[in-house]
mmCIF file of C-alpha atoms in Angstrom:
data_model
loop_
_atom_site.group_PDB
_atom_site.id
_atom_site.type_symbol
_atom_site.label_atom_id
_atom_site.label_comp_id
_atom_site.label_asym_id
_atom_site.label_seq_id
_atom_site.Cartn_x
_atom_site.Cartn_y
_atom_site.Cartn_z
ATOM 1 C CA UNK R 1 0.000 0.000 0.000
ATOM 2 C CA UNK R 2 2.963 2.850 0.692
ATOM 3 C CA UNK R 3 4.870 1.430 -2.227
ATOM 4 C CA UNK R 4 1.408 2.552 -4.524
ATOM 5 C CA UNK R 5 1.084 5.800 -2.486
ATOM 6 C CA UNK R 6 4.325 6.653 -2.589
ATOM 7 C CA UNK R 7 5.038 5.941 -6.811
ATOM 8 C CA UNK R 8 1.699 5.752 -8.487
ATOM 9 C CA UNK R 9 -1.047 7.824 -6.687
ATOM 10 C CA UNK R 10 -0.104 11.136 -7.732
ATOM 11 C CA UNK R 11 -2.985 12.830 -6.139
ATOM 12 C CA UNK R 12 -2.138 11.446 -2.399
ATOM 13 C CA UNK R 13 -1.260 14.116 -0.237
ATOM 14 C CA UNK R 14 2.434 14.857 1.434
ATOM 15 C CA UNK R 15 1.678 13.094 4.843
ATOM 16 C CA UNK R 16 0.154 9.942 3.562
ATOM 17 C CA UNK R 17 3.687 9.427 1.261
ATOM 18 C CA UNK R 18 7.093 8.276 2.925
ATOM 19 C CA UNK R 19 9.254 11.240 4.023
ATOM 20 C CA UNK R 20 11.945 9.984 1.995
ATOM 21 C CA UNK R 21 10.122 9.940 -1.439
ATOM 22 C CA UNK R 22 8.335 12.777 -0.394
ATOM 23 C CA UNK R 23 12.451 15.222 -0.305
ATOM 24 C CA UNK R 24 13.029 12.816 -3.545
ATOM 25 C CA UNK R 25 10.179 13.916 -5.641
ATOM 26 C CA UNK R 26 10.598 17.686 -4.386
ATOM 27 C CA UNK R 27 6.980 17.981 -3.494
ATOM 28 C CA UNK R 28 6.150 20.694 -1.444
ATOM 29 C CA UNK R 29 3.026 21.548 1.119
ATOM 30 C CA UNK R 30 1.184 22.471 -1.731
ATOM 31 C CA UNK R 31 1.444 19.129 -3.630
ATOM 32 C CA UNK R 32 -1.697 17.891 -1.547
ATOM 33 C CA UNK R 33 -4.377 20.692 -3.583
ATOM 34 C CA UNK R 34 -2.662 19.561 -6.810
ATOM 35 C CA UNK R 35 -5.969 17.887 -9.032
ATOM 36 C CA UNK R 36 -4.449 14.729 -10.914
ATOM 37 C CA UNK R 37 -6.199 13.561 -14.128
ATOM 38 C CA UNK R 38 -6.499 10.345 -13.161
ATOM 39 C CA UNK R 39 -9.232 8.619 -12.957
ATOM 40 C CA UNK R 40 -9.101 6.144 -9.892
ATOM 41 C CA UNK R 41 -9.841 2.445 -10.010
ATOM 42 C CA UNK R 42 -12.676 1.473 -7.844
ATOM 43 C CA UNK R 43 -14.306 -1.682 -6.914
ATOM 44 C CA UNK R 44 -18.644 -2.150 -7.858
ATOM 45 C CA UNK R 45 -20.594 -1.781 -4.907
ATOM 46 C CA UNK R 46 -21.603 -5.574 -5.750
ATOM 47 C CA UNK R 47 -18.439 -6.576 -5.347
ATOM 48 C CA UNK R 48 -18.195 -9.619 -3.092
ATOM 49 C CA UNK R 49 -16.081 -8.655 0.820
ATOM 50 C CA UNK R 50 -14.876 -10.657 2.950
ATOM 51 C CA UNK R 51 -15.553 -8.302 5.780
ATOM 52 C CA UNK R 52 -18.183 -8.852 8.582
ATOM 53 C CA UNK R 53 -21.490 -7.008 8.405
ATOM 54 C CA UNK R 54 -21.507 -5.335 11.691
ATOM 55 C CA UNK R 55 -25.128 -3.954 12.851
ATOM 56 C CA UNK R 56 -25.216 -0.435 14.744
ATOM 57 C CA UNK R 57 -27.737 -0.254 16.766
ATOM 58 C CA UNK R 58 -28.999 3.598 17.418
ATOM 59 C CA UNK R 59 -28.734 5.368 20.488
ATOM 60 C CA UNK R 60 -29.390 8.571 21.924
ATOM 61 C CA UNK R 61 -26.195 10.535 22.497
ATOM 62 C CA UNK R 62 -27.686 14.192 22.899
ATOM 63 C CA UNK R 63 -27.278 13.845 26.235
ATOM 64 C CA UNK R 64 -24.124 12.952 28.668
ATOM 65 C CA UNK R 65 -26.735 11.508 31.303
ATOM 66 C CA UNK R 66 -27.132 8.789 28.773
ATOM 67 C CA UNK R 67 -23.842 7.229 29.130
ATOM 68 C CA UNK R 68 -23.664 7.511 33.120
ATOM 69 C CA UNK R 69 -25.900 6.176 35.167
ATOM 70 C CA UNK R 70 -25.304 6.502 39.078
ATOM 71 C CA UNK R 71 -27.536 5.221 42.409
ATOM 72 C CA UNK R 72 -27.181 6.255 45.827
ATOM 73 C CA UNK R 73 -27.124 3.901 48.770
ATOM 74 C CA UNK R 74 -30.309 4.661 49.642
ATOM 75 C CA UNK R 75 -31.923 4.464 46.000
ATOM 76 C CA UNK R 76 -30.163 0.727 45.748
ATOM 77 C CA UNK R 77 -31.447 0.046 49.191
ATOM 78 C CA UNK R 78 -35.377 1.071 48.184
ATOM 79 C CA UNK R 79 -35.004 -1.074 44.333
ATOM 80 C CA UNK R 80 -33.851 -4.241 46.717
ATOM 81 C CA UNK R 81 -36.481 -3.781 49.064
ATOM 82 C CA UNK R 82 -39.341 -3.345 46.455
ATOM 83 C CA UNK R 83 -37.885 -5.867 44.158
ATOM 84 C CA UNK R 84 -37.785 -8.565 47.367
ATOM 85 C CA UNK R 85 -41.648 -8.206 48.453
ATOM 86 C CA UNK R 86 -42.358 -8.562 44.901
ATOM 87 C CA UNK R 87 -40.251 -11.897 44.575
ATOM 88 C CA UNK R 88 -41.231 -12.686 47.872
ATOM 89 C CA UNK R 89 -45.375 -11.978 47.007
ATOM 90 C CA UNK R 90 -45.207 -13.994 43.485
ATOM 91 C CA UNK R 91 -43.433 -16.985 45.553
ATOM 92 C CA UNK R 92 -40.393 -16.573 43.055
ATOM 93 C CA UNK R 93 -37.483 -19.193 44.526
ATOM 94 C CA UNK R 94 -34.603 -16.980 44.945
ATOM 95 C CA UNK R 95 -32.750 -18.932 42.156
ATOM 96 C CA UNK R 96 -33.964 -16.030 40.022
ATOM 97 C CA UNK R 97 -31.296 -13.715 40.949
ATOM 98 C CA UNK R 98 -29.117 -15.864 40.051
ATOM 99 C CA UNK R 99 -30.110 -16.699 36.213
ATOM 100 C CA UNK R 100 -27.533 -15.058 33.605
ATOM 101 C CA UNK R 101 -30.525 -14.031 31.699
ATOM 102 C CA UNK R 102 -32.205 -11.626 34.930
ATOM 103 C CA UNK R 103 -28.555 -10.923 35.766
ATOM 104 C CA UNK R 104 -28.342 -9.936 31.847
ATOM 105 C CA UNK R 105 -31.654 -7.812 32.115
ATOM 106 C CA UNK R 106 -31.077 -5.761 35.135
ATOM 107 C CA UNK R 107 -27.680 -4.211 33.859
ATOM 108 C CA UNK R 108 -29.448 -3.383 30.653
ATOM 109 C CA UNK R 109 -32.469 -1.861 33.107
ATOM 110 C CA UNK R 110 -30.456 -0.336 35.497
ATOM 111 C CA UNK R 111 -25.886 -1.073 34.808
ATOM 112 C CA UNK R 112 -25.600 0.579 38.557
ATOM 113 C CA UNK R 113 -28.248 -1.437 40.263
ATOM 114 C CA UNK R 114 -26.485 -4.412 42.073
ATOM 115 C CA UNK R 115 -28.770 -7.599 41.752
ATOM 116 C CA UNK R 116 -29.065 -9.337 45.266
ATOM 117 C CA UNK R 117 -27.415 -12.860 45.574
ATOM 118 C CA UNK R 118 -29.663 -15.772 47.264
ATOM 119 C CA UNK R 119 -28.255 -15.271 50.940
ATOM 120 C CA UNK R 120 -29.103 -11.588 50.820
ATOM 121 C CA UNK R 121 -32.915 -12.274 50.087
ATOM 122 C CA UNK R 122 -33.137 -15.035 52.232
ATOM 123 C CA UNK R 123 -31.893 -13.350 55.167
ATOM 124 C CA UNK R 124 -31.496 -9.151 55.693
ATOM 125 C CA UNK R 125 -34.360 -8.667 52.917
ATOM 126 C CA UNK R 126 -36.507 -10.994 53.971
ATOM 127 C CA UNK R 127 -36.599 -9.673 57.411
ATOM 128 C CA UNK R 128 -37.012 -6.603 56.154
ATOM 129 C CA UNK R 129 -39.836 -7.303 54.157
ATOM 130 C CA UNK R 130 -41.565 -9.025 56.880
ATOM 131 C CA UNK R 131 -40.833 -6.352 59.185
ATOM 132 C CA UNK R 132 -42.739 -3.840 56.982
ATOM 133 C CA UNK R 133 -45.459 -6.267 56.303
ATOM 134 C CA UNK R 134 -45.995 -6.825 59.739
ATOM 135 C CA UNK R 135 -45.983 -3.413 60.552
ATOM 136 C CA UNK R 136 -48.783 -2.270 57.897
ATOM 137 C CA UNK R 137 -50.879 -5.108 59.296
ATOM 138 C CA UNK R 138 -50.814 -4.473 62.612
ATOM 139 C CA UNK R 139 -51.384 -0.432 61.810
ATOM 140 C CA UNK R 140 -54.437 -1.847 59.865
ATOM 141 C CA UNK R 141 -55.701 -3.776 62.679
ATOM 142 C CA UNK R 142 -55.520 -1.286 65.142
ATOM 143 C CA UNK R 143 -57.468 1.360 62.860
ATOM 144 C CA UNK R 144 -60.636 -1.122 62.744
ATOM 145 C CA UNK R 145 -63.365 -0.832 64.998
ATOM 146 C CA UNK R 146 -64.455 -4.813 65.256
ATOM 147 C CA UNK R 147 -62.651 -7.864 64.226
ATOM 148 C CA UNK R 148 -63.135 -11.067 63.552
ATOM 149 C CA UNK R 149 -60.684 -14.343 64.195
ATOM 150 C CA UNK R 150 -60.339 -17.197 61.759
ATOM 151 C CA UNK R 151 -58.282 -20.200 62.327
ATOM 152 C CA UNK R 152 -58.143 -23.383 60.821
ATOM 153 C CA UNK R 153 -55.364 -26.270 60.946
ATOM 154 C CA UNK R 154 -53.281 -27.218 58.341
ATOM 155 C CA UNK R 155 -50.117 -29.341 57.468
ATOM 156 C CA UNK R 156 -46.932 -27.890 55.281
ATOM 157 C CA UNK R 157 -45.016 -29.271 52.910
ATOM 158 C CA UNK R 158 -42.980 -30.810 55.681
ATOM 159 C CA UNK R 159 -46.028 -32.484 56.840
ATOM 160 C CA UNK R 160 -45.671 -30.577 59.984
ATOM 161 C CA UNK R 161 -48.919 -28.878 61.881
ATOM 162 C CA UNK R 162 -49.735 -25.741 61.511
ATOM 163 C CA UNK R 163 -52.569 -23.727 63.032
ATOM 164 C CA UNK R 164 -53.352 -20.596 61.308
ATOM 165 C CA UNK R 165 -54.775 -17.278 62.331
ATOM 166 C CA UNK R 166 -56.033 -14.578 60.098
ATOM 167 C CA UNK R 167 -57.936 -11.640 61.321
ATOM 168 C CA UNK R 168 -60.518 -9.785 59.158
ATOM 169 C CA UNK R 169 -61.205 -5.800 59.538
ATOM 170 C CA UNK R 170 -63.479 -6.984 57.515
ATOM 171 C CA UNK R 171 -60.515 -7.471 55.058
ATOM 172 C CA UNK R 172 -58.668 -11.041 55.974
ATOM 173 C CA UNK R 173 -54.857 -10.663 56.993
ATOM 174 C CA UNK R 174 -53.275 -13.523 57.800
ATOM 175 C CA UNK R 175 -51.600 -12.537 61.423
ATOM 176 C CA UNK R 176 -49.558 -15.591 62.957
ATOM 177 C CA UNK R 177 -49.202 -19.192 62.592
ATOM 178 C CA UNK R 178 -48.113 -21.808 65.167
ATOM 179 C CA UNK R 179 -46.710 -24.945 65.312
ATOM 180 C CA UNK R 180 -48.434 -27.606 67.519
ATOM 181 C CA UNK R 181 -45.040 -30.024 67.538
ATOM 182 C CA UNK R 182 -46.223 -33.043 69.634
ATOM 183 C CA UNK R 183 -49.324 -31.437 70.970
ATOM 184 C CA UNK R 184 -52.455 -32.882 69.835
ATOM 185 C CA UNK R 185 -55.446 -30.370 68.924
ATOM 186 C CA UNK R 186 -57.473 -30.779 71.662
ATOM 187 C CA UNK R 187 -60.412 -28.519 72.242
ATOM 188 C CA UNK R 188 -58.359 -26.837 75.144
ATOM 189 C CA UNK R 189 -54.812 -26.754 72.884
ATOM 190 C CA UNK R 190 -57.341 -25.006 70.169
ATOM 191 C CA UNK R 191 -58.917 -22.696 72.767
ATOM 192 C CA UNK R 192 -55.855 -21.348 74.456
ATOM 193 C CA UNK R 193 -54.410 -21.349 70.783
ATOM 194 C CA UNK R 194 -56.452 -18.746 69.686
ATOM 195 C CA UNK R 195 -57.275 -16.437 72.620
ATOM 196 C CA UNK R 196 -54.238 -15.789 72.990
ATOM 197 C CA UNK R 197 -53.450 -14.303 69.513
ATOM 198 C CA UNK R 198 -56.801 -12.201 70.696
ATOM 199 C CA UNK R 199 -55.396 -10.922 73.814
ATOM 200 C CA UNK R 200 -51.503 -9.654 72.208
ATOM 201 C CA UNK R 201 -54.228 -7.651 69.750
ATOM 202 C CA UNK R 202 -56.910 -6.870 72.353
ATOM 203 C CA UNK R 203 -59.857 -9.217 73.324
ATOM 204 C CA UNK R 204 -62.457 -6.092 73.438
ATOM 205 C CA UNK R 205 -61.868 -6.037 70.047
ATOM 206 C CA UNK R 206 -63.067 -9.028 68.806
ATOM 207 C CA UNK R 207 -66.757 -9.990 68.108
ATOM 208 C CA UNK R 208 -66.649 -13.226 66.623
ATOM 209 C CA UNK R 209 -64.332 -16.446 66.496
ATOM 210 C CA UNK R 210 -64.735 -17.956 63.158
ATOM 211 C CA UNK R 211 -63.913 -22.196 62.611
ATOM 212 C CA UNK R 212 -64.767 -25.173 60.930
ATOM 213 C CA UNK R 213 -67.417 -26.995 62.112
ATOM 214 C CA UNK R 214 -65.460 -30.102 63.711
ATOM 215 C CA UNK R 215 -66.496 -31.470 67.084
ATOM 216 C CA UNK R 216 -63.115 -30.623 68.396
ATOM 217 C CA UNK R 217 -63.716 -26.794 67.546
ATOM 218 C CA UNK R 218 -67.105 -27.091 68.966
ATOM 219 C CA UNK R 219 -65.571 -28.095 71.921
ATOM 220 C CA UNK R 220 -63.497 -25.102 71.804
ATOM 221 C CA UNK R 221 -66.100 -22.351 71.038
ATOM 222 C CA UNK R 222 -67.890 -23.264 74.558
ATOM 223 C CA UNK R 223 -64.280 -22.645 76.172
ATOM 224 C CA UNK R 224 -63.697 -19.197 74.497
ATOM 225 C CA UNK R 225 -67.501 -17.715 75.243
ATOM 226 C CA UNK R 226 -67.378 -19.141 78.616
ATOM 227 C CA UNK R 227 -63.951 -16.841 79.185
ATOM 228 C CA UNK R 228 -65.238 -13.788 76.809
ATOM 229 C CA UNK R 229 -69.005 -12.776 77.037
ATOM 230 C CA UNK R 230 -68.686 -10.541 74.142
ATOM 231 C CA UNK R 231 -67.724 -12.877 71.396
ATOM 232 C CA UNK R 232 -69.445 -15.343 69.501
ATOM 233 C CA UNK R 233 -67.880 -18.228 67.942
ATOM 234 C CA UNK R 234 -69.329 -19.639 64.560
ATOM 235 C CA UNK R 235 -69.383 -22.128 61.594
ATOM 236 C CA UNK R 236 -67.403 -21.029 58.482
ATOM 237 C CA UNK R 237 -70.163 -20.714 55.809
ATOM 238 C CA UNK R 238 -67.721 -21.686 52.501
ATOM 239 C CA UNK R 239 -66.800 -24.502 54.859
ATOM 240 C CA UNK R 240 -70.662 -25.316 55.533
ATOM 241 C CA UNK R 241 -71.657 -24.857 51.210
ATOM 242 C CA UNK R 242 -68.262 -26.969 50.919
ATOM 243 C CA UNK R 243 -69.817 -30.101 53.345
ATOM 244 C CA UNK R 244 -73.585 -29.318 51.771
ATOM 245 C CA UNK R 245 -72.217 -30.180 48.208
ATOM 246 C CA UNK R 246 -70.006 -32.667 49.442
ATOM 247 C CA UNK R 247 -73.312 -34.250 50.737
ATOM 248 C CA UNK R 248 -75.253 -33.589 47.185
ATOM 249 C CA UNK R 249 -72.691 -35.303 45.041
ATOM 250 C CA UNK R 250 -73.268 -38.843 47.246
ATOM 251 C CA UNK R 251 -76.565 -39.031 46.011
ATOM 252 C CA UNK R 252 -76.897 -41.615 43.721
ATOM 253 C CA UNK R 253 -78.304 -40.405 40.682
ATOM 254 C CA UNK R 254 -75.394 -37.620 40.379
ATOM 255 C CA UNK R 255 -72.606 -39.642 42.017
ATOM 256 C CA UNK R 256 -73.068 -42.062 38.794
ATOM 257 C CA UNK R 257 -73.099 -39.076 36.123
ATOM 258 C CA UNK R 258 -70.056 -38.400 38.105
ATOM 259 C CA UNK R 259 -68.036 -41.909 37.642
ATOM 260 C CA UNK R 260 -69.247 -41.755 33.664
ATOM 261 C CA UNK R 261 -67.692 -38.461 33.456
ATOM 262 C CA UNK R 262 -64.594 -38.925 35.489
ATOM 263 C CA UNK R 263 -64.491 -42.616 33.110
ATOM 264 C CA UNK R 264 -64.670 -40.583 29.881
ATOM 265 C CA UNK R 265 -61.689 -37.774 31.074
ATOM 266 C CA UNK R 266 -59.405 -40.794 32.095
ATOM 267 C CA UNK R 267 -59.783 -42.505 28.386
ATOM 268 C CA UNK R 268 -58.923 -39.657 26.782
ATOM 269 C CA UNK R 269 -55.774 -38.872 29.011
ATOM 270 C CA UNK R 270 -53.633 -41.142 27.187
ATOM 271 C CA UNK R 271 -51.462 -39.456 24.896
ATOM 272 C CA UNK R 272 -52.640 -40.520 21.915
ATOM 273 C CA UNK R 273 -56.390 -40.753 22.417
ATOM 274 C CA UNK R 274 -55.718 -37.272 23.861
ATOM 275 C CA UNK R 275 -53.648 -35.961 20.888
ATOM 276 C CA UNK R 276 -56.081 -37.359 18.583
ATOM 277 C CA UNK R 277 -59.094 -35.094 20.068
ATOM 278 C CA UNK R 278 -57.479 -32.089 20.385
ATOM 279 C CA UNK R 279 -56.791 -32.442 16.041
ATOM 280 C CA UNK R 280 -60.998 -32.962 16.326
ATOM 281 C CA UNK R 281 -61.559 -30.019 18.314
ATOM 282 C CA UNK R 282 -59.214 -27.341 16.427
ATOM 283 C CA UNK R 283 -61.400 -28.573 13.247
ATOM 284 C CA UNK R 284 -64.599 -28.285 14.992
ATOM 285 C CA UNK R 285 -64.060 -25.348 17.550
ATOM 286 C CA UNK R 286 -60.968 -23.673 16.296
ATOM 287 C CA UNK R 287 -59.329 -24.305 19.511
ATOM 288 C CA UNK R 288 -58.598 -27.056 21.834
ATOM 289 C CA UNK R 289 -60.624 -27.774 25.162
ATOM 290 C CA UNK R 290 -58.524 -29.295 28.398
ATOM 291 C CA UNK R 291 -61.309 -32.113 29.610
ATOM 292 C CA UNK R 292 -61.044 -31.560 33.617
ATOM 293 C CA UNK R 293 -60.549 -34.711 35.798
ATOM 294 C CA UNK R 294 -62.916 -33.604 39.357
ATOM 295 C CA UNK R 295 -60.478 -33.395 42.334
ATOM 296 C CA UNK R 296 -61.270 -34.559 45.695
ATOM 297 C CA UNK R 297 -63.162 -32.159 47.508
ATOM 298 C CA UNK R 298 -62.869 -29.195 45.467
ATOM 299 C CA UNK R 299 -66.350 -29.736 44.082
ATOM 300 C CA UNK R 300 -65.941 -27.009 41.526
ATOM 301 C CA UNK R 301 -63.768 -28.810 39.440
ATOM 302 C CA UNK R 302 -66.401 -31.651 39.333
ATOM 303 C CA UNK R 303 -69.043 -28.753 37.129
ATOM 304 C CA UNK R 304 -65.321 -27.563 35.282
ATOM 305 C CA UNK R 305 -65.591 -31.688 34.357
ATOM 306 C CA UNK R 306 -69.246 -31.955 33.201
ATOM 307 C CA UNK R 307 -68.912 -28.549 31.558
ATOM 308 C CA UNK R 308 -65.759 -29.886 29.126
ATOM 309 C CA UNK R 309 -67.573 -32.791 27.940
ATOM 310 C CA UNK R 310 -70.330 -30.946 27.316
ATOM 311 C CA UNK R 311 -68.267 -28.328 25.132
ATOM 312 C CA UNK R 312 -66.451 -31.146 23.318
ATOM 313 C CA UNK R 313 -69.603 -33.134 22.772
ATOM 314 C CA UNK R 314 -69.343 -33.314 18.721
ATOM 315 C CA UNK R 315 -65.717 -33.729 18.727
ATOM 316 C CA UNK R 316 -66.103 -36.952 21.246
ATOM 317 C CA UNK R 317 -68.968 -38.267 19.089
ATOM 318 C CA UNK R 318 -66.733 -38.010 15.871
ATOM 319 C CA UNK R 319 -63.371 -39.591 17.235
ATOM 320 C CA UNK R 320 -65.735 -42.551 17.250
ATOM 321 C CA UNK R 321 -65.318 -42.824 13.908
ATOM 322 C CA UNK R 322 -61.476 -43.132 13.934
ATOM 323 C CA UNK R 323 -61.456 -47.146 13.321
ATOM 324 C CA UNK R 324 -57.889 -47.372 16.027
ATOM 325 C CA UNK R 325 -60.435 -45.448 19.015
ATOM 326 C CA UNK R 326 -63.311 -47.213 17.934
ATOM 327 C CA UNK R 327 -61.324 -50.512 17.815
ATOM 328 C CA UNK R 328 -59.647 -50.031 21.685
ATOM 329 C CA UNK R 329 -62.277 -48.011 22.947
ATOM 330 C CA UNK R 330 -63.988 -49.675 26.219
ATOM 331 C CA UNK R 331 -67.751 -50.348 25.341
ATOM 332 C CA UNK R 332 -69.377 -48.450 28.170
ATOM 333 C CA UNK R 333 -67.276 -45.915 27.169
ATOM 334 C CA UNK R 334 -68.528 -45.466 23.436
ATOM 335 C CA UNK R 335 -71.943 -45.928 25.006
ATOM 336 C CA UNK R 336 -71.690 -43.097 27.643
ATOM 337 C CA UNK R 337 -70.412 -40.907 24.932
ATOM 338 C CA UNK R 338 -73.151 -41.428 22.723
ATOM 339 C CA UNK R 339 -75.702 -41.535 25.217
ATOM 340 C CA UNK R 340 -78.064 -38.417 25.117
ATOM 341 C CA UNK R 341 -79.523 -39.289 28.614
ATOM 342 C CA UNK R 342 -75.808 -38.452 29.865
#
């Protein structure tokens, strides 16, 4: 490249040429505004390169704030605070701060925010968190003229007991939750269990003690009016609708509509049966429809399961026709599917 500056570009100026064939050649300063008739060689713009295509991507650059971005203790403080209750609300394991794709987002949010590691959110922030959770609940508990008590018993996913306590103003917020260990829920374990969450909030203000409607809380309700006059313990009404339905489905008639329905979902959860509706539905309905198996006492999804067939009906009559389903299918199967009495 110097040898064809310096000997055969004519029109290149002084300080692109060697200093040597510059004195040799007796060009001077003004050599450089010297027009050459030559007509230079260049490539098409077809022509084939080598060279990588490289894409730009547009920025704003009017401004200097747009290349520095700085945060303040505090300001880092208040983004890991708010960005803990939400992880903490949504039940997000705190493996999520630690995925190269969040890590990735955050610097291009915020490149001054520093993400929180695992043992940060499982220990300061989540003390923190509950700390300020805690406090709003007990500020709107104290603001609320009556309130009500609701416990129930439970068991985590350690299979541990838990007895829970949630207090409504009328709105519910959950307030405490104790372990019973090796105690057994007696009526009198039950009853001291939850007047004393009432008396670290104020017995006075409590008008009613809300259970389930087992014998053992019976038990308890006696125990708590006999000690407090001015509250009344009661039956949770979801609970009672809950046992009332419960109750319903045993009767005969509907618990067999029931079995046919719950017989039909089951064929149809094999993978192929299964695949082999869905292809019926998108031609029939456009879209495919999830046939719900009924779970033990949550009798909604028992009217979610009658409700599916019903919206698949044609597609289940025509996958009758396939000659593999009709071939395998179970008899009282085909029959309850093309039965219009079910």
């Amino acid at each position: 490249m110097q040898t064809h500056l310096d000997k055969e570009c004519l029109g290149a100026p002084d300080n692109a040429k060697s200093k040597q064939n510059v004195n040799s050649q007796g060009f001077n300063s003004n050599a450089q505004n010297i027009t050459p008739n030559i007509t230079p060689n260049t490539a098409p713009s077809n022509a084939p390169t080598n060279r990588p295509v490289k894409r730009i991507k547009k920025t704003k650059t009017s401004n200097i704030g747009n290349f520095v971005d700085r945060m303040g203790e505090e300001e880092q403080e208040d983004l890991e605070f708010r960005l803990a209750l939400a992880l903490f609300s949504a039940g997000v394991p705190f493996a999520f701060v630690d995925n190269p794709h969040v890590i990735q987002f955050f610097q291009y949010l915020r490149p001054s925010f520093k993400l929180p590691n695992r043992k940060k959110l499982s220990n300061d922030l989540l003390d923190d968190v509950y700390d300020e959770v805690k406090t709003q609940a007990d500020e709107e508990i104290l603001k609320s003229k009556t309130l009500t008590m609701v416990s129930d018993g439970w068991s985590n996913i350690n299979r541990e007991s838990v007895q829970n306590f949630v207090v409504c103003t009328p709105k519910p917020i959950f307030y405490n939750a104790t372990f019973s260990g090796k105690e057994s829920h007696t009526a009198e374990w039950v009853a001291n269990q939850i007047t004393q969450q009432m008396e670290v909030i104020g017995v006075q203000n409590f008008s009613a003690v809300i259970t389930d409607t087992a014998s053992v809380m019976k038990a308890a309700w006696r125990r708590i009016e006999e000690k407090y006059s001015n509250v009344v313990c009661l039956g949770c009404n979801s609970h009672i609708i809950n046992l009332l339905v419960g109750d319903v489905l045993k009767i005969n008639e509907i618990k067999t509509v029931i079995d046919n329905a719950k017989m039909i979902v089951n064929y149809f959860k094999s993978h192929v049966q299964a695949a082999k509706l869905k292809h019926i539905q998108i031609e029939n309905y456009s879209k495919e429809i999830a046939l719900v198996l009924p779970a033990l006492t949550r009798w909604g999804t028992h009217l979610d399961c009658l409700q599916s067939l019903q919206k698949s009906k044609i597609a289940l009559e025509q996958i009758l026709m396939d000659p593999e389903i009709r071939q395998k299918m179970n008899g009282t199967v085909r029959n309850y599917v093309l039965s219009d009495g079910f």
